[in-house]
Amino acid sequence: MSYPFAEIEPKWQARWDEKKAFRADPGDRGKYYLLEMFPYPSGRIHMGHVRNYTIADVLARFRRSQGHRVLHPMGFDAFGQPAENAAIKNKTDPSAWTQGCIRQMRSELERMGFSYDWEREVVTCEPDYYRWNQWIFLQMLKKGLAYRAGAKVNWCPNCQTTLANEEVVEEACWRCATPVELKELTQWYLKITAYCQELLDDLKQLSRWPSRVITMQENWIGRSEGVEIGFTVKGSGQRLPVFTTRPDTIFGATYVVVAPEHPILKEIRTAADVKKEGMATGAQAINPVNGEAIPIWTADYVLMEYGTGAIMAVPAHDQRDFLFAREHNLPVRVVIRPPKGGPDPSQWTEAYEGEGTQVNSAQFNGLSSAEGKKKIAAWMEEKKFGKRTVRWRLRDWLISRQRYWGTPIPVVHCQACGVVPVPEDELPVTLPAKAPLTGEGGSPLAKVKAFVGASCPRCGKLSRRETDTMATFFDSSWYFLRFCSPKEAKLPFDPKEAAYWMPVDQYIGGIEHAILHLLYSRFFTKFLRDEGLLALDEPFTRLLTQGMVLKGGEVMSKSKGNVVDPDGVIQRYGADALRLFILFAAPPEDQLEWNTQAIEGISRFLNRVWDLAESSSPGGPKDRRGDLEIASPPAGTRNDISLRRAAHAAIKRVTEDLESFKFNTAISALMELKNAIEKSPRSPDAREAVETLVRLLAPFAPHMAEELWERLGHKELLVSNPWPAHEASLLVEKEVTLVIQVNGKVRSRVTVPAGQDKETLKAKVLADPAVQKWLDGKPARDLIVVPDRLVNVVV
RNA sequence: GCCGAGGUGGCGAAACCGGCAGACGCGCAGGUCUCAAAAACCUGUGGGGGAAACCCCAUGAGAGUUCGAUUCUCUCCCUCGGCACCA
């Protein structure tokens, strides 16, 4: 029979709630802000949530018992398109749908025993929250960091809305995988590119982030240093700047390529059709460094959005140019001689992109290409042929969405005054309760007459309210600040509270947010710092990205039909067993394969801990093995300290493992302690060992730990009990068993007093019959001693 | 192609700073209890040889450094994740 988890789990959840046990109250070891990426309220929690939040909860409980003042909040990222789609499908409205989902998820999170300070709950679709989205937007507008621009934008024909660059994955919508179209639209952007350099540089401060996240952000920001070179069109003299990172190859340019959308094509060509894969324009460009006229081509391998939309082609030293030149019979001129192989390009099968020696490069001949790169760039700048410059891959962030369930963008379009911001004291611009939702395109808000009609804040005339809403990534870019003072009414957050709690000491979430959410949050933090509301550069000191939960080697998903519902597992095994399993099955960053048999094993472990503790509590029943009488130990002498030692070794190990997030080995240490107690049930130290086990178990299986703690006769809550400390003196070994190796192979063992010197050991080891046998009469050449561990006899 | 992470029993995984490879758990095998089964409990469990003592092999493959390598260096193979006409 299992221990009664179905009774004790709700009992302790209610007790913790009653005692407000998880409020962010003072502690004497400083603050600790622990945050998980808050969930999108989709209906039910899934195993990914369980894993994410269990990892965090163990840390929260551990830090609390160490005396930290822990801020561990939870909220809901409640705006967004899925709620709108679900509302259409279920003939309800997004607000009601979302509120229902939140209730459901909140109760599931409570059933897991997660220790949140629910008084700080933040729900982004509440006007109390999104008014501050609008406020932040207006500050950005004032600073020119929010702007409207017409451009070709990514458009998802299925979702009927625009997408940010970050939301396009392999040229398809990140949400529904529909191929993305380009559409010319006037939209709202945030100027994240104003912070390019800082977003890149400050990655260096994030030494506690996983390196792959850093790399992904670096690649996404994509800084390249190069030279913008002033080519001109032959005849008209019109400017045609190109961007290159390889100024050392300028003398090898044999043609110029412009993007098919390049505006210059209108000037130099009359024919309207532009062959995408590549065609000559007939026009020529002048290379400023040598006055040479080279043909201008157009091809779609040159992108209008990057650099200047035009390149100088150096087929000898760029593989794409090389292939293009081969195909169109364009000349190849070598200007970097490789260390091996000659400069005859007709022999080449591919471009040489490495370093070498400058040739065919006028006064720069003979220089190494690395030197040539610097000298030629400097020379071009001096001669005004071009200027050194930096280009970024990162684009500004498109935030307009043509959807209903989001934060209204707080501006008004006036015929006379243009775009006019809604005054701050009129915020929030409230989302109307009802709007005609069809999912068929166009902003639903545009069809709500009462919403659209607004008087211009400047001239008072009837104007049209902006009907696009904000991308929900806006909402999640600063929610961690709102948690610091969730009821603040004058500003998005109280700067004093933020100064105390920020930065987030530990952030935990999925790797899928490595770019979007984390980059946007870093941007917002820097902006709010520049606004004087924050005094820090980076919001998240330490980041843990947990691995995915798989079943049958695949991510759990409805379409694959391999979803394991957390609630079902709780009913069958209890929340404590689920928590323990998910921590034990794999290290937190690794993928985790769901295994029903393994959770049976965890359940077995918990039952045995229960029996051990019960049999040692006053009047408790006997253990199921029937031979334990821990409650009334025989009047034994304390000559055997092995169980005490085991208990204190467990304290040390679990503490260290928790510090370094090694939950799986921490749990195996708990299992070892349990095994040790079972082996010496009559030891006079059994009671202390059991209590230690219960205390160490508390962060992992908090309900069982509280219940057993109470049954062991304690009155106070275990959550407010300090974390145990180990007695170092107990762990000092008086005797050690040394491994004896001969030539690096284990041949024997010897038990000796700890800390014995080499000479004494040598005599002992050489006298060992097994060593004698392997020496076979030969003298020992050397003796390597690793203190209290190993002796290696070298023959 | 570039960048990042990784490859250890039948499975999930351990192994501090270069020092007993496989802790802990699952599974499996044998046993106890039972009319029987399940549950629970006990014992064993990397591969090979041997009656046993004990010996040999083994951390993707191959080399190197070292008294000693899962750990450090080099080459190669494979898996997973991210980015990708970025000039």
PDB file of N, CA and C (backbone and C1' of nucleotides) in Angstrom, chain A residues 212 215 244-245 301 303 306 320 393 585 587 604 608 625 662 664 668 671-672 741 745 747 749 784 789 792, chain B residues 3-4 12-16 19-20 23-27 40-42 55-57 67 82-87:
ATOM      1  N   ARG A 212      25.811  28.214 -25.417  1.00  0.00           N
ATOM      2  CA  ARG A 212      25.110  28.135 -26.707  1.00  0.00           C
ATOM      3  C   ARG A 212      24.095  29.275 -26.862  1.00  0.00           C
ATOM      4  N   THR A 215      26.104  32.253 -27.920  1.00  0.00           N
ATOM      5  CA  THR A 215      26.469  32.126 -29.332  1.00  0.00           C
ATOM      6  C   THR A 215      25.288  32.431 -30.242  1.00  0.00           C
ATOM      7  N   THR A 244      31.840  45.595 -48.064  1.00  0.00           N
ATOM      8  CA  THR A 244      32.642  44.379 -48.067  1.00  0.00           C
ATOM      9  C   THR A 244      33.369  44.229 -46.736  1.00  0.00           C
ATOM     10  N   THR A 245      33.577  42.967 -46.340  1.00  0.00           N
ATOM     11  CA  THR A 245      34.401  42.701 -45.164  1.00  0.00           C
ATOM     12  C   THR A 245      35.821  42.346 -45.606  1.00  0.00           C
ATOM     13  N   TYR A 301      21.136  36.530 -55.247  1.00  0.00           N
ATOM     14  CA  TYR A 301      21.962  36.126 -54.104  1.00  0.00           C
ATOM     15  C   TYR A 301      22.468  37.342 -53.337  1.00  0.00           C
ATOM     16  N   LEU A 303      21.233  40.482 -51.224  1.00  0.00           N
ATOM     17  CA  LEU A 303      20.013  40.834 -50.493  1.00  0.00           C
ATOM     18  C   LEU A 303      19.922  42.341 -50.294  1.00  0.00           C
ATOM     19  N   TYR A 306      20.481  43.723 -46.574  1.00  0.00           N
ATOM     20  CA  TYR A 306      21.755  43.694 -45.866  1.00  0.00           C
ATOM     21  C   TYR A 306      22.776  44.579 -46.564  1.00  0.00           C
ATOM     22  N   ARG A 320      30.659  32.186 -53.642  1.00  0.00           N
ATOM     23  CA  ARG A 320      29.418  32.470 -54.380  1.00  0.00           C
ATOM     24  C   ARG A 320      29.733  33.250 -55.658  1.00  0.00           C
ATOM     25  N   ARG A 393      23.319  42.314 -38.558  1.00  0.00           N
ATOM     26  CA  ARG A 393      22.296  41.436 -39.079  1.00  0.00           C
ATOM     27  C   ARG A 393      20.949  41.727 -38.413  1.00  0.00           C
ATOM     28  N   ALA A 585      15.533  11.682 -13.248  1.00  0.00           N
ATOM     29  CA  ALA A 585      15.690  10.946 -14.503  1.00  0.00           C
ATOM     30  C   ALA A 585      16.817  11.469 -15.397  1.00  0.00           C
ATOM     31  N   PRO A 587      19.948  15.022 -15.829  1.00  0.00           N
ATOM     32  CA  PRO A 587      20.382  16.360 -15.416  1.00  0.00           C
ATOM     33  C   PRO A 587      19.466  17.406 -16.052  1.00  0.00           C
ATOM     34  N   ARG A 604       8.352   3.707  -4.949  1.00  0.00           N
ATOM     35  CA  ARG A 604       8.851   2.695  -4.010  1.00  0.00           C
ATOM     36  C   ARG A 604       9.770   3.351  -2.978  1.00  0.00           C
ATOM     37  N   ARG A 608       9.212   3.701   1.157  1.00  0.00           N
ATOM     38  CA  ARG A 608      10.160   3.167   2.136  1.00  0.00           C
ATOM     39  C   ARG A 608      10.636   4.254   3.086  1.00  0.00           C
ATOM     40  N   ARG A 625       8.968  -4.411   6.623  1.00  0.00           N
ATOM     41  CA  ARG A 625       9.845  -5.568   6.692  1.00  0.00           C
ATOM     42  C   ARG A 625       9.692  -6.267   8.043  1.00  0.00           C
ATOM     43  N   LYS A 662      22.731  19.847  -9.477  1.00  0.00           N
ATOM     44  CA  LYS A 662      22.812  18.421  -9.817  1.00  0.00           C
ATOM     45  C   LYS A 662      21.760  17.662  -9.022  1.00  0.00           C
ATOM     46  N   ASN A 664      19.784  15.224  -9.852  1.00  0.00           N
ATOM     47  CA  ASN A 664      19.756  13.770  -9.980  1.00  0.00           C
ATOM     48  C   ASN A 664      20.702  13.089  -8.993  1.00  0.00           C
ATOM     49  N   SER A 668      20.106  10.721  -5.578  1.00  0.00           N
ATOM     50  CA  SER A 668      20.749   9.425  -5.342  1.00  0.00           C
ATOM     51  C   SER A 668      21.437   9.422  -3.977  1.00  0.00           C
ATOM     52  N   MET A 671      18.832   8.525  -1.555  1.00  0.00           N
ATOM     53  CA  MET A 671      18.562   7.090  -1.622  1.00  0.00           C
ATOM     54  C   MET A 671      19.627   6.305  -0.863  1.00  0.00           C
ATOM     55  N   GLU A 672      20.875   6.773  -0.985  1.00  0.00           N
ATOM     56  CA  GLU A 672      21.954   6.091  -0.272  1.00  0.00           C
ATOM     57  C   GLU A 672      21.767   6.211   1.233  1.00  0.00           C
ATOM     58  N   GLN A 741      48.268  -0.098  -6.975  1.00  0.00           N
ATOM     59  CA  GLN A 741      48.425  -0.409  -8.395  1.00  0.00           C
ATOM     60  C   GLN A 741      49.862  -0.831  -8.655  1.00  0.00           C
ATOM     61  N   LYS A 745      47.777  -0.654 -12.854  1.00  0.00           N
ATOM     62  CA  LYS A 745      46.667  -1.606 -12.781  1.00  0.00           C
ATOM     63  C   LYS A 745      46.424  -1.985 -11.328  1.00  0.00           C
ATOM     64  N   ARG A 747      46.004  -3.994  -8.274  1.00  0.00           N
ATOM     65  CA  ARG A 747      46.397  -5.359  -7.932  1.00  0.00           C
ATOM     66  C   ARG A 747      46.046  -5.727  -6.509  1.00  0.00           C
ATOM     67  N   ARG A 749      44.747  -4.009  -2.306  1.00  0.00           N
ATOM     68  CA  ARG A 749      44.231  -2.933  -1.466  1.00  0.00           C
ATOM     69  C   ARG A 749      44.794  -3.097  -0.090  1.00  0.00           C
ATOM     70  N   ILE A 784      54.402   6.016  -6.570  1.00  0.00           N
ATOM     71  CA  ILE A 784      53.606   7.240  -6.601  1.00  0.00           C
ATOM     72  C   ILE A 784      52.496   7.133  -5.573  1.00  0.00           C
ATOM     73  N   ARG A 789      44.536   7.670  -0.853  1.00  0.00           N
ATOM     74  CA  ARG A 789      43.764   7.224  -1.977  1.00  0.00           C
ATOM     75  C   ARG A 789      44.379   6.019  -2.687  1.00  0.00           C
ATOM     76  N   ASN A 792      50.838   3.719  -6.466  1.00  0.00           N
ATOM     77  CA  ASN A 792      51.157   3.049  -7.725  1.00  0.00           C
ATOM     78  C   ASN A 792      52.621   2.664  -7.729  1.00  0.00           C
TER      79      ASN A 792
ATOM     80  P     C B   3      33.291  26.846 -37.194  1.00  0.00           P
ATOM     81  O5'   C B   3      32.194  27.183 -36.092  1.00  0.00           O
ATOM     82  C5'   C B   3      32.072  28.502 -35.579  1.00  0.00           C
ATOM     83  C4'   C B   3      30.838  28.594 -34.725  1.00  0.00           C
ATOM     84  C3'   C B   3      30.759  27.586 -33.584  1.00  0.00           C
ATOM     85  O3'   C B   3      31.557  27.938 -32.481  1.00  0.00           O
ATOM     86  C1'   C B   3      28.680  27.662 -34.684  1.00  0.00           C
ATOM     87  P     G B   4      32.199  26.764 -31.567  1.00  0.00           P
ATOM     88  O5'   G B   4      30.940  26.205 -30.770  1.00  0.00           O
ATOM     89  C5'   G B   4      30.293  27.017 -29.800  1.00  0.00           C
ATOM     90  C4'   G B   4      29.027  26.353 -29.347  1.00  0.00           C
ATOM     91  C3'   G B   4      29.184  24.991 -28.701  1.00  0.00           C
ATOM     92  O3'   G B   4      29.633  25.071 -27.367  1.00  0.00           O
ATOM     93  C1'   G B   4      27.371  24.937 -30.195  1.00  0.00           C
ATOM     94  P     G B  12      19.833   5.128 -22.496  1.00  0.00           P
ATOM     95  O5'   G B  12      19.328   5.808 -21.157  1.00  0.00           O
ATOM     96  C5'   G B  12      18.058   6.452 -21.127  1.00  0.00           C
ATOM     97  C4'   G B  12      17.840   7.099 -19.785  1.00  0.00           C
ATOM     98  C3'   G B  12      18.978   7.985 -19.292  1.00  0.00           C
ATOM     99  O3'   G B  12      18.958   9.247 -19.913  1.00  0.00           O
ATOM    100  C1'   G B  12      18.229   6.612 -17.527  1.00  0.00           C
ATOM    101  P     A B  13      20.271  10.057 -20.108  1.00  0.00           P
ATOM    102  O5'   A B  13      20.679  10.346 -18.608  1.00  0.00           O
ATOM    103  C5'   A B  13      22.043  10.308 -18.182  1.00  0.00           C
ATOM    104  C4'   A B  13      22.041   9.878 -16.751  1.00  0.00           C
ATOM    105  C3'   A B  13      23.347  10.162 -16.028  1.00  0.00           C
ATOM    106  O3'   A B  13      23.261  11.450 -15.455  1.00  0.00           O
ATOM    107  C1'   A B  13      22.750   7.890 -15.746  1.00  0.00           C
ATOM    108  P     A B  14      24.540  12.252 -15.163  1.00  0.00           P
ATOM    109  O5'   A B  14      24.999  11.590 -13.805  1.00  0.00           O
ATOM    110  C5'   A B  14      26.222  10.997 -13.754  1.00  0.00           C
ATOM    111  C4'   A B  14      26.488  10.528 -12.373  1.00  0.00           C
ATOM    112  C3'   A B  14      27.927  10.804 -11.974  1.00  0.00           C
ATOM    113  O3'   A B  14      27.980  11.981 -11.224  1.00  0.00           O
ATOM    114  C1'   A B  14      27.520   8.486 -11.917  1.00  0.00           C
ATOM    115  P     A B  15      29.049  13.071 -11.650  1.00  0.00           P
ATOM    116  O5'   A B  15      30.440  12.300 -11.482  1.00  0.00           O
ATOM    117  C5'   A B  15      30.903  11.961 -10.178  1.00  0.00           C
ATOM    118  C4'   A B  15      32.132  11.107 -10.298  1.00  0.00           C
ATOM    119  C3'   A B  15      33.209  11.630 -11.238  1.00  0.00           C
ATOM    120  O3'   A B  15      33.996  12.630 -10.646  1.00  0.00           O
ATOM    121  C1'   A B  15      32.853   9.362 -11.663  1.00  0.00           C
ATOM    122  P     C B  16      34.728  13.661 -11.654  1.00  0.00           P
ATOM    123  O5'   C B  16      35.124  14.871 -10.721  1.00  0.00           O
ATOM    124  C5'   C B  16      34.125  15.790 -10.294  1.00  0.00           C
ATOM    125  C4'   C B  16      34.618  16.482  -9.062  1.00  0.00           C
ATOM    126  C3'   C B  16      36.006  17.117  -9.186  1.00  0.00           C
ATOM    127  O3'   C B  16      35.905  18.459  -9.621  1.00  0.00           O
ATOM    128  C1'   C B  16      35.919  15.754  -7.256  1.00  0.00           C
ATOM    129  P     G B  19      41.359  12.094 -11.231  1.00  0.00           P
ATOM    130  O5'   G B  19      41.683  10.623 -10.735  1.00  0.00           O
ATOM    131  C5'   G B  19      41.524   9.533 -11.637  1.00  0.00           C
ATOM    132  C4'   G B  19      42.005   8.278 -10.969  1.00  0.00           C
ATOM    133  C3'   G B  19      41.525   8.118  -9.543  1.00  0.00           C
ATOM    134  O3'   G B  19      41.354   6.736  -9.300  1.00  0.00           O
ATOM    135  C1'   G B  19      43.887   8.204  -9.566  1.00  0.00           C
ATOM    136  P     C B  20      39.952   6.047  -9.607  1.00  0.00           P
ATOM    137  O5'   C B  20      40.267   4.618  -8.973  1.00  0.00           O
ATOM    138  C5'   C B  20      41.243   3.762  -9.562  1.00  0.00           C
ATOM    139  C4'   C B  20      40.741   2.351  -9.479  1.00  0.00           C
ATOM    140  C3'   C B  20      39.382   2.125 -10.119  1.00  0.00           C
ATOM    141  O3'   C B  20      39.345   0.828 -10.694  1.00  0.00           O
ATOM    142  C1'   C B  20      39.262   1.583  -7.834  1.00  0.00           C
ATOM    143  P     A B  23      27.217   0.825 -10.052  1.00  0.00           P
ATOM    144  O5'   A B  23      26.943   1.551  -8.657  1.00  0.00           O
ATOM    145  C5'   A B  23      28.018   1.771  -7.747  1.00  0.00           C
ATOM    146  C4'   A B  23      27.837   3.096  -7.045  1.00  0.00           C
ATOM    147  C3'   A B  23      26.407   3.415  -6.603  1.00  0.00           C
ATOM    148  O3'   A B  23      26.107   2.801  -5.365  1.00  0.00           O
ATOM    149  C1'   A B  23      27.339   5.288  -7.680  1.00  0.00           C
ATOM    150  P     C B  24      24.784   1.932  -5.169  1.00  0.00           P
ATOM    151  O5'   C B  24      23.623   2.954  -5.573  1.00  0.00           O
ATOM    152  C5'   C B  24      23.251   4.016  -4.713  1.00  0.00           C
ATOM    153  C4'   C B  24      22.217   4.885  -5.390  1.00  0.00           C
ATOM    154  C3'   C B  24      21.068   4.113  -6.035  1.00  0.00           C
ATOM    155  O3'   C B  24      20.089   3.751  -5.088  1.00  0.00           O
ATOM    156  C1'   C B  24      21.880   5.693  -7.570  1.00  0.00           C
ATOM    157  P     G B  25      19.317   2.356  -5.237  1.00  0.00           P
ATOM    158  O5'   G B  25      18.451   2.569  -6.557  1.00  0.00           O
ATOM    159  C5'   G B  25      17.322   3.440  -6.521  1.00  0.00           C
ATOM    160  C4'   G B  25      16.838   3.730  -7.910  1.00  0.00           C
ATOM    161  C3'   G B  25      16.324   2.563  -8.730  1.00  0.00           C
ATOM    162  O3'   G B  25      15.031   2.147  -8.324  1.00  0.00           O
ATOM    163  C1'   G B  25      17.657   3.949 -10.082  1.00  0.00           C
ATOM    164  P     C B  26      14.546   0.655  -8.613  1.00  0.00           P
ATOM    165  O5'   C B  26      14.317   0.652 -10.192  1.00  0.00           O
ATOM    166  C5'   C B  26      13.287   1.443 -10.762  1.00  0.00           C
ATOM    167  C4'   C B  26      13.354   1.351 -12.266  1.00  0.00           C
ATOM    168  C3'   C B  26      13.201  -0.050 -12.839  1.00  0.00           C
ATOM    169  O3'   C B  26      11.853  -0.463 -12.886  1.00  0.00           O
ATOM    170  C1'   C B  26      14.986   1.043 -13.915  1.00  0.00           C
ATOM    171  P     G B  27      11.487  -2.003 -12.618  1.00  0.00           P
ATOM    172  O5'   G B  27      12.210  -2.743 -13.832  1.00  0.00           O
ATOM    173  C5'   G B  27      11.723  -2.586 -15.164  1.00  0.00           C
ATOM    174  C4'   G B  27      12.668  -3.252 -16.128  1.00  0.00           C
ATOM    175  C3'   G B  27      12.888  -4.740 -15.901  1.00  0.00           C
ATOM    176  O3'   G B  27      11.881  -5.505 -16.532  1.00  0.00           O
ATOM    177  C1'   G B  27      14.974  -3.679 -16.132  1.00  0.00           C
ATOM    178  P     A B  40       6.085  -3.442  -5.134  1.00  0.00           P
ATOM    179  O5'   A B  40       6.393  -3.977  -3.663  1.00  0.00           O
ATOM    180  C5'   A B  40       5.885  -3.287  -2.529  1.00  0.00           C
ATOM    181  C4'   A B  40       6.180  -4.075  -1.289  1.00  0.00           C
ATOM    182  C3'   A B  40       7.638  -4.471  -1.104  1.00  0.00           C
ATOM    183  O3'   A B  40       8.396  -3.410  -0.558  1.00  0.00           O
ATOM    184  C1'   A B  40       6.274  -6.349  -0.745  1.00  0.00           C
ATOM    185  P     C B  41       9.900  -3.224  -1.005  1.00  0.00           P
ATOM    186  O5'   C B  41      10.640  -4.413  -0.238  1.00  0.00           O
ATOM    187  C5'   C B  41      10.675  -4.434   1.184  1.00  0.00           C
ATOM    188  C4'   C B  41      11.146  -5.773   1.661  1.00  0.00           C
ATOM    189  C3'   C B  41      12.503  -6.224   1.128  1.00  0.00           C
ATOM    190  O3'   C B  41      13.564  -5.635   1.847  1.00  0.00           O
ATOM    191  C1'   C B  41      10.974  -7.992   0.908  1.00  0.00           C
ATOM    192  P     C B  42      14.947  -5.342   1.122  1.00  0.00           P
ATOM    193  O5'   C B  42      15.577  -6.808   1.064  1.00  0.00           O
ATOM    194  C5'   C B  42      15.989  -7.476   2.254  1.00  0.00           C
ATOM    195  C4'   C B  42      16.573  -8.819   1.904  1.00  0.00           C
ATOM    196  C3'   C B  42      17.695  -8.795   0.873  1.00  0.00           C
ATOM    197  O3'   C B  42      18.939  -8.475   1.459  1.00  0.00           O
ATOM    198  C1'   C B  42      16.144 -10.469   0.274  1.00  0.00           C
ATOM    199  P     C B  55      44.455 -10.558 -10.472  1.00  0.00           P
ATOM    200  O5'   C B  55      44.363 -11.104 -11.981  1.00  0.00           O
ATOM    201  C5'   C B  55      45.477 -11.764 -12.561  1.00  0.00           C
ATOM    202  C4'   C B  55      45.096 -12.325 -13.907  1.00  0.00           C
ATOM    203  C3'   C B  55      44.622 -11.303 -14.929  1.00  0.00           C
ATOM    204  O3'   C B  55      45.710 -10.638 -15.528  1.00  0.00           O
ATOM    205  C1'   C B  55      43.170 -13.163 -14.958  1.00  0.00           C
ATOM    206  P     C B  56      45.515  -9.128 -16.046  1.00  0.00           P
ATOM    207  O5'   C B  56      44.683  -9.348 -17.393  1.00  0.00           O
ATOM    208  C5'   C B  56      45.307  -9.998 -18.507  1.00  0.00           C
ATOM    209  C4'   C B  56      44.269 -10.261 -19.577  1.00  0.00           C
ATOM    210  C3'   C B  56      43.537  -9.027 -20.094  1.00  0.00           C
ATOM    211  O3'   C B  56      44.297  -8.323 -21.051  1.00  0.00           O
ATOM    212  C1'   C B  56      41.970 -10.745 -19.666  1.00  0.00           C
ATOM    213  P     C B  57      44.092  -6.721 -21.154  1.00  0.00           P
ATOM    214  O5'   C B  57      42.633  -6.588 -21.787  1.00  0.00           O
ATOM    215  C5'   C B  57      42.395  -7.031 -23.111  1.00  0.00           C
ATOM    216  C4'   C B  57      40.923  -6.902 -23.443  1.00  0.00           C
ATOM    217  C3'   C B  57      40.322  -5.514 -23.261  1.00  0.00           C
ATOM    218  O3'   C B  57      40.628  -4.650 -24.336  1.00  0.00           O
ATOM    219  C1'   C B  57      38.866  -7.121 -22.337  1.00  0.00           C
ATOM    220  P     C B  67      56.023   9.158 -16.822  1.00  0.00           P
ATOM    221  O5'   C B  67      55.196   7.922 -16.253  1.00  0.00           O
ATOM    222  C5'   C B  67      55.799   6.616 -16.180  1.00  0.00           C
ATOM    223  C4'   C B  67      54.922   5.711 -15.374  1.00  0.00           C
ATOM    224  C3'   C B  67      53.448   5.722 -15.764  1.00  0.00           C
ATOM    225  O3'   C B  67      53.203   4.846 -16.846  1.00  0.00           O
ATOM    226  C1'   C B  67      53.638   5.950 -13.413  1.00  0.00           C
ATOM    227  P     G B  82      16.696  23.421 -33.651  1.00  0.00           P
ATOM    228  O5'   G B  82      17.691  24.660 -33.725  1.00  0.00           O
ATOM    229  C5'   G B  82      17.628  25.677 -32.734  1.00  0.00           C
ATOM    230  C4'   G B  82      18.787  26.625 -32.900  1.00  0.00           C
ATOM    231  C3'   G B  82      18.874  27.325 -34.243  1.00  0.00           C
ATOM    232  O3'   G B  82      17.990  28.423 -34.325  1.00  0.00           O
ATOM    233  C1'   G B  82      21.001  26.513 -33.663  1.00  0.00           C
ATOM    234  P     C B  83      17.371  28.805 -35.752  1.00  0.00           P
ATOM    235  O5'   C B  83      18.613  29.417 -36.530  1.00  0.00           O
ATOM    236  C5'   C B  83      19.209  30.638 -36.099  1.00  0.00           C
ATOM    237  C4'   C B  83      20.451  30.916 -36.886  1.00  0.00           C
ATOM    238  C3'   C B  83      20.287  30.990 -38.392  1.00  0.00           C
ATOM    239  O3'   C B  83      19.717  32.213 -38.829  1.00  0.00           O
ATOM    240  C1'   C B  83      22.172  29.693 -37.895  1.00  0.00           C
ATOM    241  P     A B  84      18.736  32.149 -40.098  1.00  0.00           P
ATOM    242  O5'   A B  84      19.732  31.818 -41.286  1.00  0.00           O
ATOM    243  C5'   A B  84      20.757  32.730 -41.628  1.00  0.00           C
ATOM    244  C4'   A B  84      21.737  32.071 -42.539  1.00  0.00           C
ATOM    245  C3'   A B  84      21.216  31.677 -43.900  1.00  0.00           C
ATOM    246  O3'   A B  84      21.093  32.802 -44.735  1.00  0.00           O
ATOM    247  C1'   A B  84      22.576  29.951 -43.058  1.00  0.00           C
ATOM    248  P     C B  85      20.033  32.636 -45.950  1.00  0.00           P
ATOM    249  O5'   C B  85      20.774  33.150 -47.252  1.00  0.00           O
ATOM    250  C5'   C B  85      21.819  34.073 -47.157  1.00  0.00           C
ATOM    251  C4'   C B  85      23.038  33.562 -47.890  1.00  0.00           C
ATOM    252  C3'   C B  85      23.859  34.705 -48.477  1.00  0.00           C
ATOM    253  O3'   C B  85      25.214  34.324 -48.516  1.00  0.00           O
ATOM    254  C1'   C B  85      23.068  33.298 -50.203  1.00  0.00           C
ATOM    255  P     C B  86      26.132  34.420 -47.218  1.00  0.00           P
ATOM    256  O5'   C B  86      25.754  35.843 -46.597  1.00  0.00           O
ATOM    257  C5'   C B  86      26.390  37.037 -47.048  1.00  0.00           C
ATOM    258  C4'   C B  86      26.562  37.963 -45.874  1.00  0.00           C
ATOM    259  C3'   C B  86      26.963  37.213 -44.599  1.00  0.00           C
ATOM    260  O3'   C B  86      28.243  37.486 -44.078  1.00  0.00           O
ATOM    261  C1'   C B  86      24.894  38.404 -44.281  1.00  0.00           C
ATOM    262  P     A B  87      29.022  38.628 -43.807  1.00  0.00           P
ATOM    263  O5'   A B  87      29.746  38.779 -45.214  1.00  0.00           O
ATOM    264  C5'   A B  87      30.188  40.047 -45.605  1.00  0.00           C
ATOM    265  C4'   A B  87      30.467  39.993 -47.082  1.00  0.00           C
ATOM    266  C3'   A B  87      30.716  41.351 -47.726  1.00  0.00           C
ATOM    267  O3'   A B  87      32.065  41.736 -47.587  1.00  0.00           O
ATOM    268  C1'   A B  87      29.124  40.185 -48.994  1.00  0.00           C
TER     269        A B  87
END
